[in-house]
Protein backbone atom coordinates (compact mmCIF):
# COMPACT_ATOMS: atom_id res chain seq x y z
CA UNK A 1 0.00 0.00 0.00
CA UNK A 2 1.29 3.46 -0.88
CA UNK A 3 2.12 6.00 1.79
CA UNK A 4 -0.84 8.11 0.67
CA UNK A 5 -3.19 5.16 0.91
CA UNK A 6 -1.91 4.25 4.34
CA UNK A 7 -2.42 7.83 5.50
CA UNK A 8 -6.01 7.83 4.24
CA UNK A 9 -6.72 4.54 5.99
CA UNK A 10 -5.22 5.82 9.25
CA UNK A 11 -7.19 9.04 9.02
CA UNK A 12 -10.41 7.14 8.34
CA UNK A 13 -9.82 4.88 11.33
CA UNK A 14 -9.09 7.90 13.52
CA UNK A 15 -12.30 9.65 12.39
CA UNK A 16 -14.28 6.49 13.08
CA UNK A 17 -12.80 6.15 16.54
CA UNK A 18 -13.52 9.79 17.33
CA UNK A 19 -17.08 9.37 16.08
CA UNK A 20 -17.59 6.32 18.29
CA UNK A 21 -16.08 8.06 21.31
CA UNK A 22 -18.14 11.19 20.71
CA UNK A 23 -21.34 9.20 20.47
CA UNK A 24 -20.87 7.55 23.86
CA UNK A 25 -18.80 10.01 25.88
CA UNK A 26 -21.11 11.69 28.44
CA UNK A 27 -20.43 15.35 29.17
CA UNK A 28 -21.56 17.49 32.15
CA UNK A 29 -23.90 19.72 30.14
CA UNK A 30 -27.66 20.04 29.77
CA UNK A 31 -29.54 20.82 26.56
CA UNK A 32 -32.35 23.36 27.00
CA UNK A 33 -35.10 23.26 24.35
CA UNK A 34 -38.41 25.07 23.72
CA UNK A 35 -41.15 23.45 25.78
CA UNK A 36 -44.95 23.47 25.69
CA UNK A 37 -46.89 26.71 26.07
CA UNK A 38 -50.19 26.76 27.92
CA UNK A 39 -53.06 29.23 27.77
CA UNK A 40 -53.92 30.31 31.31
CA UNK A 41 -57.38 31.26 30.02
CA UNK A 42 -57.92 27.75 28.67
CA UNK A 43 -58.17 24.25 30.07
CA UNK A 44 -55.68 21.79 31.55
CA UNK A 45 -54.95 18.20 30.52
CA UNK A 46 -58.18 17.04 32.18
CA UNK A 47 -60.27 19.46 30.13
CA UNK A 48 -61.03 21.57 33.19
CA UNK A 49 -60.43 25.33 33.42
CA UNK A 50 -56.78 25.85 34.22
CA UNK A 51 -57.80 28.58 36.67
CA UNK A 52 -61.03 28.08 38.62
CA UNK A 53 -62.48 30.74 40.88
CA UNK A 54 -65.27 30.04 43.38
CA UNK A 55 -67.08 32.51 45.62
CA UNK A 56 -66.65 35.52 43.35
CA UNK A 57 -68.27 36.61 40.09
CA UNK A 58 -66.17 35.80 37.03
CA UNK A 59 -66.36 36.87 33.41
CA UNK A 60 -65.60 35.02 30.16
CA UNK A 61 -62.36 35.85 28.38
CA UNK A 62 -60.99 35.38 24.91
CA UNK A 63 -57.61 35.20 23.23
CA UNK A 64 -54.48 33.86 24.86
CA UNK A 65 -52.37 34.59 27.91
CA UNK A 66 -49.86 31.80 27.54
CA UNK A 67 -47.10 30.89 29.94
CA UNK A 68 -44.05 29.29 28.38
CA UNK A 69 -41.74 26.48 29.47
CA UNK A 70 -38.35 24.98 28.73
CA UNK A 71 -37.62 21.28 28.49
CA UNK A 72 -34.18 19.82 29.08
CA UNK A 73 -32.18 16.74 28.24
CA UNK A 74 -29.21 15.51 30.24
CA UNK A 75 -28.22 15.80 33.86
CA UNK A 76 -27.04 13.34 36.53
CA UNK A 77 -27.65 9.75 35.52
CA UNK A 78 -28.56 10.59 31.91
CA UNK A 79 -25.87 12.88 30.58
CA UNK A 80 -25.91 13.86 26.92
CA UNK A 81 -23.02 12.71 24.72
CA UNK A 82 -20.35 14.93 23.24
CA UNK A 83 -21.87 14.96 19.75
CA UNK A 84 -25.28 15.99 21.11
CA UNK A 85 -23.62 18.87 22.95
CA UNK A 86 -21.77 19.98 19.81
CA UNK A 87 -24.97 19.77 17.77
CA UNK A 88 -26.79 21.84 20.38
CA UNK A 89 -24.14 24.54 20.30
CA UNK A 90 -24.72 24.87 16.56
CA UNK A 91 -28.53 24.73 16.73
CA UNK A 92 -29.97 28.19 17.44
CA UNK A 93 -33.06 26.70 19.13
CA UNK A 94 -31.06 24.83 21.76
CA UNK A 95 -28.93 26.15 24.61
CA UNK A 96 -26.16 23.99 26.04
CA UNK A 97 -25.49 24.99 29.64
CA UNK A 98 -23.29 23.54 32.40
CA UNK A 99 -24.99 20.81 34.39
CA UNK A 100 -24.75 22.85 37.61
CA UNK A 101 -27.07 25.45 36.07
CA UNK A 102 -29.98 23.00 36.43
CA UNK A 103 -28.61 20.54 38.97
CA UNK A 104 -26.53 22.28 41.68
CA UNK A 105 -23.81 20.19 43.26
CA UNK A 106 -24.94 17.84 46.02
CA UNK A 107 -28.55 17.97 44.77
CA UNK A 108 -30.14 14.95 43.11
CA UNK A 109 -32.62 15.00 40.27
CA UNK A 110 -35.33 14.25 42.84
CA UNK A 111 -34.23 17.25 44.92
CA UNK A 112 -34.45 19.53 41.88
CA UNK A 113 -37.89 18.19 40.91
CA UNK A 114 -39.19 18.74 44.44
CA UNK A 115 -37.79 22.26 44.46
CA UNK A 116 -39.46 23.02 41.13
CA UNK A 117 -42.77 21.75 42.50
CA UNK A 118 -42.46 24.00 45.55
CA UNK A 119 -41.57 26.96 43.36
CA UNK A 120 -44.64 26.41 41.19
CA UNK A 121 -46.87 26.20 44.26
CA UNK A 122 -45.36 29.33 45.77
CA UNK A 123 -45.57 31.21 42.46
CA UNK A 124 -49.26 30.42 42.18
CA UNK A 125 -49.97 31.81 45.64
CA UNK A 126 -47.86 34.90 44.95
CA UNK A 127 -49.67 35.36 41.63
CA UNK A 128 -53.06 35.16 43.34
CA UNK A 129 -51.98 37.65 46.01
CA UNK A 130 -50.52 40.02 43.40
CA UNK A 131 -53.68 39.93 41.28
CA UNK A 132 -55.97 40.67 44.21
CA UNK A 133 -53.63 43.36 45.52
CA UNK A 134 -53.69 45.04 42.09
CA UNK A 135 -57.49 44.96 42.17
CA UNK A 136 -57.62 46.44 45.67
CA UNK A 137 -58.93 43.25 47.27
CA UNK A 138 -57.54 42.70 50.77
CA UNK A 139 -55.49 39.55 51.36
CA UNK A 140 -54.38 38.59 54.87
CA UNK A 141 -51.02 36.86 55.38
CA UNK A 142 -49.36 34.68 57.97
CA UNK A 143 -45.88 33.20 58.40
CA UNK A 144 -45.64 29.42 58.51
CA UNK A 145 -42.72 27.14 59.36
CA UNK A 146 -41.78 24.84 56.48
CA UNK A 147 -38.92 23.03 58.21
CA UNK A 148 -36.19 23.35 60.81
CA UNK A 149 -32.57 22.59 59.97
CA UNK A 150 -31.08 19.71 61.92
CA UNK A 151 -28.49 20.64 64.50
CA UNK A 152 -29.50 24.30 64.68
CA UNK A 153 -31.45 26.03 67.49
CA UNK A 154 -34.91 25.63 65.92
CA UNK A 155 -34.45 21.86 65.51
CA UNK A 156 -36.95 20.07 67.73
CA UNK A 157 -38.51 23.34 68.91
CA UNK A 158 -40.19 24.78 65.83
CA UNK A 159 -42.31 22.36 63.81
CA UNK A 160 -43.60 22.32 60.22
CA UNK A 161 -47.00 24.02 60.20
CA UNK A 162 -46.30 26.31 63.15
CA UNK A 163 -47.63 29.81 62.53
CA UNK A 164 -45.17 32.51 63.62
CA UNK A 165 -47.23 35.01 65.58
CA UNK A 166 -44.51 37.26 67.02
CA UNK A 167 -40.78 37.69 67.56
CA UNK A 168 -39.85 39.14 70.95
CA UNK A 169 -43.45 40.30 71.33
CA UNK A 170 -43.64 42.12 67.99
CA UNK A 171 -46.39 40.86 65.70
CA UNK A 172 -45.26 39.19 62.46
CA UNK A 173 -47.41 38.64 59.37
CA UNK A 174 -44.81 38.19 56.59
CA UNK A 175 -41.48 36.41 56.14
CA UNK A 176 -39.92 39.77 55.24
CA UNK A 177 -40.85 41.10 58.68
CA UNK A 178 -39.27 38.11 60.41
CA UNK A 179 -36.13 38.47 58.29
CA UNK A 180 -35.89 42.17 59.12
CA UNK A 181 -36.32 41.44 62.82
CA UNK A 182 -33.61 38.77 62.79
CA UNK A 183 -31.20 41.04 60.88
CA UNK A 184 -30.95 43.24 63.98
CA UNK A 185 -29.59 40.40 66.10
CA UNK A 186 -26.09 39.04 66.55
CA UNK A 187 -25.00 35.41 66.97
CA UNK A 188 -25.53 34.39 70.58
CA UNK A 189 -28.50 36.70 71.15
CA UNK A 190 -31.64 35.28 72.74
CA UNK A 191 -34.91 35.53 70.88
CA UNK A 192 -38.45 34.55 71.89
CA UNK A 193 -40.65 33.24 69.08
CA UNK A 194 -44.40 33.02 69.64
CA UNK A 195 -46.11 30.37 67.53
CA UNK A 196 -49.64 29.09 67.12
CA UNK A 197 -49.66 25.30 67.26
CA UNK A 198 -52.79 23.19 67.53
CA UNK A 199 -54.86 26.31 68.02
CA UNK A 200 -52.82 27.45 71.03
CA UNK A 201 -50.12 30.12 71.35
CA UNK A 202 -46.71 29.02 72.64
CA UNK A 203 -43.64 31.10 73.49
CA UNK A 204 -40.43 29.36 72.48
CA UNK A 205 -37.04 30.75 73.62
CA UNK A 206 -34.13 30.28 71.20
CA UNK A 207 -30.48 31.33 71.11
CA UNK A 208 -29.16 32.41 67.73
CA UNK A 209 -25.98 31.08 66.13
CA UNK A 210 -23.80 32.34 63.30
CA UNK A 211 -24.82 31.38 59.79
CA UNK A 212 -22.51 29.15 57.77
CA UNK A 213 -22.67 31.27 54.60
CA UNK A 214 -19.81 33.53 55.64
CA UNK A 215 -22.04 36.56 56.22
CA UNK A 216 -21.94 36.30 60.02
CA UNK A 217 -25.72 36.53 60.26
CA UNK A 218 -27.65 35.46 63.35
CA UNK A 219 -29.87 32.48 62.53
CA UNK A 220 -31.97 29.86 64.29
CA UNK A 221 -32.13 27.47 61.32
CA UNK A 222 -35.72 27.63 60.13
CA UNK A 223 -37.27 27.79 56.65
CA UNK A 224 -40.39 29.97 56.52
CA UNK A 225 -43.03 30.75 53.92
CA UNK A 226 -45.79 33.31 53.54
CA UNK A 227 -49.27 31.85 53.61
CA UNK A 228 -52.15 33.87 52.23
CA UNK A 229 -55.74 33.92 53.45
CA UNK A 230 -57.75 34.64 50.33
CA UNK A 231 -61.32 35.95 50.57
CA UNK A 232 -62.47 33.41 47.97
CA UNK A 233 -61.11 30.25 46.38
CA UNK A 234 -58.71 30.33 43.43
CA UNK A 235 -57.46 27.01 42.10
CA UNK A 236 -54.66 26.75 39.50
CA UNK A 237 -54.04 23.32 38.01
CA UNK A 238 -51.14 22.82 35.58
CA UNK A 239 -50.21 19.18 36.12
CA UNK A 240 -46.55 18.30 36.66
CA UNK A 241 -45.09 21.57 35.35
CA UNK A 242 -42.68 23.12 37.86
CA UNK A 243 -40.77 26.32 38.48
CA UNK A 244 -41.73 29.91 39.33
CA UNK A 245 -41.66 31.57 35.90
CA UNK A 246 -45.41 31.50 35.13
CA UNK A 247 -46.31 33.87 37.97
CA UNK A 248 -46.94 36.97 35.84
CA UNK A 249 -49.21 35.13 33.40
CA UNK A 250 -51.23 33.58 36.25
CA UNK A 251 -51.82 37.03 37.74
CA UNK A 252 -52.97 38.47 34.42
CA UNK A 253 -55.37 35.58 33.86
CA UNK A 254 -56.88 35.94 37.33
CA UNK A 255 -57.47 39.65 36.76
CA UNK A 256 -59.00 38.87 33.35
CA UNK A 257 -61.42 36.40 34.90
CA UNK A 258 -62.43 38.79 37.68
CA UNK A 259 -63.06 41.86 35.48
CA UNK A 260 -65.62 42.46 32.70
CA UNK A 261 -64.40 42.34 29.11
CA UNK A 262 -61.48 40.35 27.69
CA UNK A 263 -58.08 41.71 28.75
CA UNK A 264 -56.40 40.51 25.55
CA UNK A 265 -59.04 41.82 23.11
CA UNK A 266 -58.67 38.44 21.42
CA UNK A 267 -54.91 38.74 20.86
CA UNK A 268 -52.39 35.94 21.33
CA UNK A 269 -50.18 37.17 24.16
CA UNK A 270 -47.52 35.01 25.75
CA UNK A 271 -44.96 35.81 28.38
CA UNK A 272 -42.90 34.82 31.35
CA UNK A 273 -41.64 36.18 34.65
CA UNK A 274 -41.70 35.44 38.33
CA UNK A 275 -43.90 37.62 40.50
CA UNK A 276 -43.98 38.71 44.12
CA UNK A 277 -47.11 39.23 46.18
CA UNK A 278 -46.80 42.98 45.64
CA UNK A 279 -46.57 42.58 41.86
CA UNK A 280 -42.86 42.88 41.09
CA UNK A 281 -41.85 40.87 38.00
CA UNK A 282 -38.52 39.05 38.16
CA UNK A 283 -36.17 37.47 35.58
CA UNK A 284 -36.21 33.83 34.50
CA UNK A 285 -33.96 31.35 32.70
CA UNK A 286 -34.26 30.00 29.16
CA UNK A 287 -35.67 33.21 27.66
CA UNK A 288 -34.56 32.29 24.13
CA UNK A 289 -36.26 28.89 24.18
CA UNK A 290 -39.42 30.37 25.69
CA UNK A 291 -39.69 33.00 22.95
CA UNK A 292 -39.27 30.34 20.29
CA UNK A 293 -41.98 28.21 21.88
CA UNK A 294 -44.32 31.19 22.10
CA UNK A 295 -43.85 32.20 18.46
CA UNK A 296 -44.32 28.62 17.25
CA UNK A 297 -47.60 28.48 19.16
CA UNK A 298 -48.82 31.64 17.41
CA UNK A 299 -48.00 34.43 19.86
CA UNK A 300 -47.37 37.90 18.45
CA UNK A 301 -46.74 39.68 21.76
CA UNK A 302 -44.33 38.48 24.42
CA UNK A 303 -44.23 39.97 27.93
CA UNK A 304 -40.56 40.02 28.86
CA UNK A 305 -39.07 40.66 32.32
CA UNK A 306 -37.00 43.84 32.29
CA UNK A 307 -33.83 42.03 33.38
CA UNK A 308 -34.16 39.53 30.51
CA UNK A 309 -34.58 42.18 27.83
CA UNK A 310 -30.98 42.30 26.59
CA UNK A 311 -30.83 38.54 25.93
CA UNK A 312 -34.37 38.49 24.55
CA UNK A 313 -33.73 41.32 22.10
CA UNK A 314 -30.65 39.57 20.74
CA UNK A 315 -32.60 36.37 20.00
CA UNK A 316 -36.11 37.64 19.20
CA UNK A 317 -37.93 35.48 16.62
CA UNK A 318 -39.42 37.29 13.65
CA UNK A 319 -43.01 38.40 14.20
CA UNK A 320 -42.76 38.53 18.00
CA UNK A 321 -43.14 41.92 19.71
CA UNK A 322 -41.25 42.15 23.00
CA UNK A 323 -42.93 44.16 25.75
CA UNK A 324 -40.73 45.04 28.71
CA UNK A 325 -42.36 44.42 32.09
CA UNK A 326 -41.12 45.13 35.59
CA UNK A 327 -44.41 45.02 37.51
CA UNK A 328 -47.88 43.60 37.09
CA UNK A 329 -49.19 47.17 36.85
CA UNK A 330 -46.91 48.03 33.90
CA UNK A 331 -47.84 44.78 32.16
CA UNK A 332 -51.54 45.64 32.44
CA UNK A 333 -50.91 49.19 31.22
CA UNK A 334 -48.94 47.92 28.23
CA UNK A 335 -51.69 45.47 27.21
CA UNK A 336 -54.32 48.19 27.51
CA UNK A 337 -52.15 50.55 25.44
CA UNK A 338 -51.74 47.93 22.71
CA UNK A 339 -55.48 47.30 22.61
CA UNK A 340 -56.47 50.97 22.58
CA UNK A 341 -53.62 52.28 20.44
CA UNK A 342 -53.08 54.95 23.05
CA UNK A 343 -50.25 55.30 25.52
CA UNK A 344 -46.67 54.07 25.67
CA UNK A 345 -45.74 50.43 25.28
CA UNK A 346 -42.29 49.79 26.82
CA UNK A 347 -40.16 47.69 24.46
CA UNK A 348 -36.99 45.69 24.98
Coordinates of C-alpha atoms in Angstrom, one line a residue:
X1 CA 0.0 0.0 0.0
X2 CA 1.3 3.5 -0.9
X3 CA 2.1 6.0 1.8
X4 CA -0.8 8.1 0.7
X5 CA -3.2 5.2 0.9
X6 CA -1.9 4.3 4.3
X7 CA -2.4 7.8 5.5
X8 CA -6.0 7.8 4.2
X9 CA -6.7 4.5 6.0
X10 CA -5.2 5.8 9.3
X11 CA -7.2 9.0 9.0
X12 CA -10.4 7.1 8.3
X13 CA -9.8 4.9 11.3
X14 CA -9.1 7.9 13.5
X15 CA -12.3 9.6 12.4
X16 CA -14.3 6.5 13.1
X17 CA -12.8 6.1 16.5
X18 CA -13.5 9.8 17.3
X19 CA -17.1 9.4 16.1
X20 CA -17.6 6.3 18.3
X21 CA -16.1 8.1 21.3
X22 CA -18.1 11.2 20.7
X23 CA -21.3 9.2 20.5
X24 CA -20.9 7.5 23.9
X25 CA -18.8 10.0 25.9
X26 CA -21.1 11.7 28.4
X27 CA -20.4 15.3 29.2
X28 CA -21.6 17.5 32.1
X29 CA -23.9 19.7 30.1
X30 CA -27.7 20.0 29.8
X31 CA -29.5 20.8 26.6
X32 CA -32.4 23.4 27.0
X33 CA -35.1 23.3 24.3
X34 CA -38.4 25.1 23.7
X35 CA -41.2 23.4 25.8
X36 CA -45.0 23.5 25.7
X37 CA -46.9 26.7 26.1
X38 CA -50.2 26.8 27.9
X39 CA -53.1 29.2 27.8
X40 CA -53.9 30.3 31.3
X41 CA -57.4 31.3 30.0
X42 CA -57.9 27.8 28.7
X43 CA -58.2 24.2 30.1
X44 CA -55.7 21.8 31.5
X45 CA -54.9 18.2 30.5
X46 CA -58.2 17.0 32.2
X47 CA -60.3 19.5 30.1
X48 CA -61.0 21.6 33.2
X49 CA -60.4 25.3 33.4
X50 CA -56.8 25.9 34.2
X51 CA -57.8 28.6 36.7
X52 CA -61.0 28.1 38.6
X53 CA -62.5 30.7 40.9
X54 CA -65.3 30.0 43.4
X55 CA -67.1 32.5 45.6
X56 CA -66.6 35.5 43.4
X57 CA -68.3 36.6 40.1
X58 CA -66.2 35.8 37.0
X59 CA -66.4 36.9 33.4
X60 CA -65.6 35.0 30.2
X61 CA -62.4 35.9 28.4
X62 CA -61.0 35.4 24.9
X63 CA -57.6 35.2 23.2
X64 CA -54.5 33.9 24.9
X65 CA -52.4 34.6 27.9
X66 CA -49.9 31.8 27.5
X67 CA -47.1 30.9 29.9
X68 CA -44.0 29.3 28.4
X69 CA -41.7 26.5 29.5
X70 CA -38.3 25.0 28.7
X71 CA -37.6 21.3 28.5
X72 CA -34.2 19.8 29.1
X73 CA -32.2 16.7 28.2
X74 CA -29.2 15.5 30.2
X75 CA -28.2 15.8 33.9
X76 CA -27.0 13.3 36.5
X77 CA -27.6 9.7 35.5
X78 CA -28.6 10.6 31.9
X79 CA -25.9 12.9 30.6
X80 CA -25.9 13.9 26.9
X81 CA -23.0 12.7 24.7
X82 CA -20.4 14.9 23.2
X83 CA -21.9 15.0 19.7
X84 CA -25.3 16.0 21.1
X85 CA -23.6 18.9 22.9
X86 CA -21.8 20.0 19.8
X87 CA -25.0 19.8 17.8
X88 CA -26.8 21.8 20.4
X89 CA -24.1 24.5 20.3
X90 CA -24.7 24.9 16.6
X91 CA -28.5 24.7 16.7
X92 CA -30.0 28.2 17.4
X93 CA -33.1 26.7 19.1
X94 CA -31.1 24.8 21.8
X95 CA -28.9 26.1 24.6
X96 CA -26.2 24.0 26.0
X97 CA -25.5 25.0 29.6
X98 CA -23.3 23.5 32.4
X99 CA -25.0 20.8 34.4
X100 CA -24.7 22.9 37.6
X101 CA -27.1 25.5 36.1
X102 CA -30.0 23.0 36.4
X103 CA -28.6 20.5 39.0
X104 CA -26.5 22.3 41.7
X105 CA -23.8 20.2 43.3
X106 CA -24.9 17.8 46.0
X107 CA -28.6 18.0 44.8
X108 CA -30.1 15.0 43.1
X109 CA -32.6 15.0 40.3
X110 CA -35.3 14.3 42.8
X111 CA -34.2 17.3 44.9
X112 CA -34.5 19.5 41.9
X113 CA -37.9 18.2 40.9
X114 CA -39.2 18.7 44.4
X115 CA -37.8 22.3 44.5
X116 CA -39.5 23.0 41.1
X117 CA -42.8 21.8 42.5
X118 CA -42.5 24.0 45.6
X119 CA -41.6 27.0 43.4
X120 CA -44.6 26.4 41.2
X121 CA -46.9 26.2 44.3
X122 CA -45.4 29.3 45.8
X123 CA -45.6 31.2 42.5
X124 CA -49.3 30.4 42.2
X125 CA -50.0 31.8 45.6
X126 CA -47.9 34.9 45.0
X127 CA -49.7 35.4 41.6
X128 CA -53.1 35.2 43.3
X129 CA -52.0 37.6 46.0
X130 CA -50.5 40.0 43.4
X131 CA -53.7 39.9 41.3
X132 CA -56.0 40.7 44.2
X133 CA -53.6 43.4 45.5
X134 CA -53.7 45.0 42.1
X135 CA -57.5 45.0 42.2
X136 CA -57.6 46.4 45.7
X137 CA -58.9 43.2 47.3
X138 CA -57.5 42.7 50.8
X139 CA -55.5 39.5 51.4
X140 CA -54.4 38.6 54.9
X141 CA -51.0 36.9 55.4
X142 CA -49.4 34.7 58.0
X143 CA -45.9 33.2 58.4
X144 CA -45.6 29.4 58.5
X145 CA -42.7 27.1 59.4
X146 CA -41.8 24.8 56.5
X147 CA -38.9 23.0 58.2
X148 CA -36.2 23.3 60.8
X149 CA -32.6 22.6 60.0
X150 CA -31.1 19.7 61.9
X151 CA -28.5 20.6 64.5
X152 CA -29.5 24.3 64.7
X153 CA -31.5 26.0 67.5
X154 CA -34.9 25.6 65.9
X155 CA -34.5 21.9 65.5
X156 CA -37.0 20.1 67.7
X157 CA -38.5 23.3 68.9
X158 CA -40.2 24.8 65.8
X159 CA -42.3 22.4 63.8
X160 CA -43.6 22.3 60.2
X161 CA -47.0 24.0 60.2
X162 CA -46.3 26.3 63.2
X163 CA -47.6 29.8 62.5
X164 CA -45.2 32.5 63.6
X165 CA -47.2 35.0 65.6
X166 CA -44.5 37.3 67.0
X167 CA -40.8 37.7 67.6
X168 CA -39.9 39.1 71.0
X169 CA -43.4 40.3 71.3
X170 CA -43.6 42.1 68.0
X171 CA -46.4 40.9 65.7
X172 CA -45.3 39.2 62.5
X173 CA -47.4 38.6 59.4
X174 CA -44.8 38.2 56.6
X175 CA -41.5 36.4 56.1
X176 CA -39.9 39.8 55.2
X177 CA -40.8 41.1 58.7
X178 CA -39.3 38.1 60.4
X179 CA -36.1 38.5 58.3
X180 CA -35.9 42.2 59.1
X181 CA -36.3 41.4 62.8
X182 CA -33.6 38.8 62.8
X183 CA -31.2 41.0 60.9
X184 CA -30.9 43.2 64.0
X185 CA -29.6 40.4 66.1
X186 CA -26.1 39.0 66.6
X187 CA -25.0 35.4 67.0
X188 CA -25.5 34.4 70.6
X189 CA -28.5 36.7 71.2
X190 CA -31.6 35.3 72.7
X191 CA -34.9 35.5 70.9
X192 CA -38.4 34.5 71.9
X193 CA -40.7 33.2 69.1
X194 CA -44.4 33.0 69.6
X195 CA -46.1 30.4 67.5
X196 CA -49.6 29.1 67.1
X197 CA -49.7 25.3 67.3
X198 CA -52.8 23.2 67.5
X199 CA -54.9 26.3 68.0
X200 CA -52.8 27.5 71.0
X201 CA -50.1 30.1 71.4
X202 CA -46.7 29.0 72.6
X203 CA -43.6 31.1 73.5
X204 CA -40.4 29.4 72.5
X205 CA -37.0 30.8 73.6
X206 CA -34.1 30.3 71.2
X207 CA -30.5 31.3 71.1
X208 CA -29.2 32.4 67.7
X209 CA -26.0 31.1 66.1
X210 CA -23.8 32.3 63.3
X211 CA -24.8 31.4 59.8
X212 CA -22.5 29.2 57.8
X213 CA -22.7 31.3 54.6
X214 CA -19.8 33.5 55.6
X215 CA -22.0 36.6 56.2
X216 CA -21.9 36.3 60.0
X217 CA -25.7 36.5 60.3
X218 CA -27.6 35.5 63.3
X219 CA -29.9 32.5 62.5
X220 CA -32.0 29.9 64.3
X221 CA -32.1 27.5 61.3
X222 CA -35.7 27.6 60.1
X223 CA -37.3 27.8 56.6
X224 CA -40.4 30.0 56.5
X225 CA -43.0 30.8 53.9
X226 CA -45.8 33.3 53.5
X227 CA -49.3 31.8 53.6
X228 CA -52.2 33.9 52.2
X229 CA -55.7 33.9 53.5
X230 CA -57.7 34.6 50.3
X231 CA -61.3 36.0 50.6
X232 CA -62.5 33.4 48.0
X233 CA -61.1 30.3 46.4
X234 CA -58.7 30.3 43.4
X235 CA -57.5 27.0 42.1
X236 CA -54.7 26.8 39.5
X237 CA -54.0 23.3 38.0
X238 CA -51.1 22.8 35.6
X239 CA -50.2 19.2 36.1
X240 CA -46.5 18.3 36.7
X241 CA -45.1 21.6 35.4
X242 CA -42.7 23.1 37.9
X243 CA -40.8 26.3 38.5
X244 CA -41.7 29.9 39.3
X245 CA -41.7 31.6 35.9
X246 CA -45.4 31.5 35.1
X247 CA -46.3 33.9 38.0
X248 CA -46.9 37.0 35.8
X249 CA -49.2 35.1 33.4
X250 CA -51.2 33.6 36.2
X251 CA -51.8 37.0 37.7
X252 CA -53.0 38.5 34.4
X253 CA -55.4 35.6 33.9
X254 CA -56.9 35.9 37.3
X255 CA -57.5 39.7 36.8
X256 CA -59.0 38.9 33.3
X257 CA -61.4 36.4 34.9
X258 CA -62.4 38.8 37.7
X259 CA -63.1 41.9 35.5
X260 CA -65.6 42.5 32.7
X261 CA -64.4 42.3 29.1
X262 CA -61.5 40.3 27.7
X263 CA -58.1 41.7 28.7
X264 CA -56.4 40.5 25.6
X265 CA -59.0 41.8 23.1
X266 CA -58.7 38.4 21.4
X267 CA -54.9 38.7 20.9
X268 CA -52.4 35.9 21.3
X269 CA -50.2 37.2 24.2
X270 CA -47.5 35.0 25.8
X271 CA -45.0 35.8 28.4
X272 CA -42.9 34.8 31.4
X273 CA -41.6 36.2 34.6
X274 CA -41.7 35.4 38.3
X275 CA -43.9 37.6 40.5
X276 CA -44.0 38.7 44.1
X277 CA -47.1 39.2 46.2
X278 CA -46.8 43.0 45.6
X279 CA -46.6 42.6 41.9
X280 CA -42.9 42.9 41.1
X281 CA -41.9 40.9 38.0
X282 CA -38.5 39.0 38.2
X283 CA -36.2 37.5 35.6
X284 CA -36.2 33.8 34.5
X285 CA -34.0 31.4 32.7
X286 CA -34.3 30.0 29.2
X287 CA -35.7 33.2 27.7
X288 CA -34.6 32.3 24.1
X289 CA -36.3 28.9 24.2
X290 CA -39.4 30.4 25.7
X291 CA -39.7 33.0 23.0
X292 CA -39.3 30.3 20.3
X293 CA -42.0 28.2 21.9
X294 CA -44.3 31.2 22.1
X295 CA -43.8 32.2 18.5
X296 CA -44.3 28.6 17.2
X297 CA -47.6 28.5 19.2
X298 CA -48.8 31.6 17.4
X299 CA -48.0 34.4 19.9
X300 CA -47.4 37.9 18.4
X301 CA -46.7 39.7 21.8
X302 CA -44.3 38.5 24.4
X303 CA -44.2 40.0 27.9
X304 CA -40.6 40.0 28.9
X305 CA -39.1 40.7 32.3
X306 CA -37.0 43.8 32.3
X307 CA -33.8 42.0 33.4
X308 CA -34.2 39.5 30.5
X309 CA -34.6 42.2 27.8
X310 CA -31.0 42.3 26.6
X311 CA -30.8 38.5 25.9
X312 CA -34.4 38.5 24.6
X313 CA -33.7 41.3 22.1
X314 CA -30.6 39.6 20.7
X315 CA -32.6 36.4 20.0
X316 CA -36.1 37.6 19.2
X317 CA -37.9 35.5 16.6
X318 CA -39.4 37.3 13.6
X319 CA -43.0 38.4 14.2
X320 CA -42.8 38.5 18.0
X321 CA -43.1 41.9 19.7
X322 CA -41.2 42.2 23.0
X323 CA -42.9 44.2 25.7
X324 CA -40.7 45.0 28.7
X325 CA -42.4 44.4 32.1
X326 CA -41.1 45.1 35.6
X327 CA -44.4 45.0 37.5
X328 CA -47.9 43.6 37.1
X329 CA -49.2 47.2 36.8
X330 CA -46.9 48.0 33.9
X331 CA -47.8 44.8 32.2
X332 CA -51.5 45.6 32.4
X333 CA -50.9 49.2 31.2
X334 CA -48.9 47.9 28.2
X335 CA -51.7 45.5 27.2
X336 CA -54.3 48.2 27.5
X337 CA -52.2 50.6 25.4
X338 CA -51.7 47.9 22.7
X339 CA -55.5 47.3 22.6
X340 CA -56.5 51.0 22.6
X341 CA -53.6 52.3 20.4
X342 CA -53.1 55.0 23.1
X343 CA -50.2 55.3 25.5
X344 CA -46.7 54.1 25.7
X345 CA -45.7 50.4 25.3
X346 CA -42.3 49.8 26.8
X347 CA -40.2 47.7 24.5
X348 CA -37.0 45.7 25.0

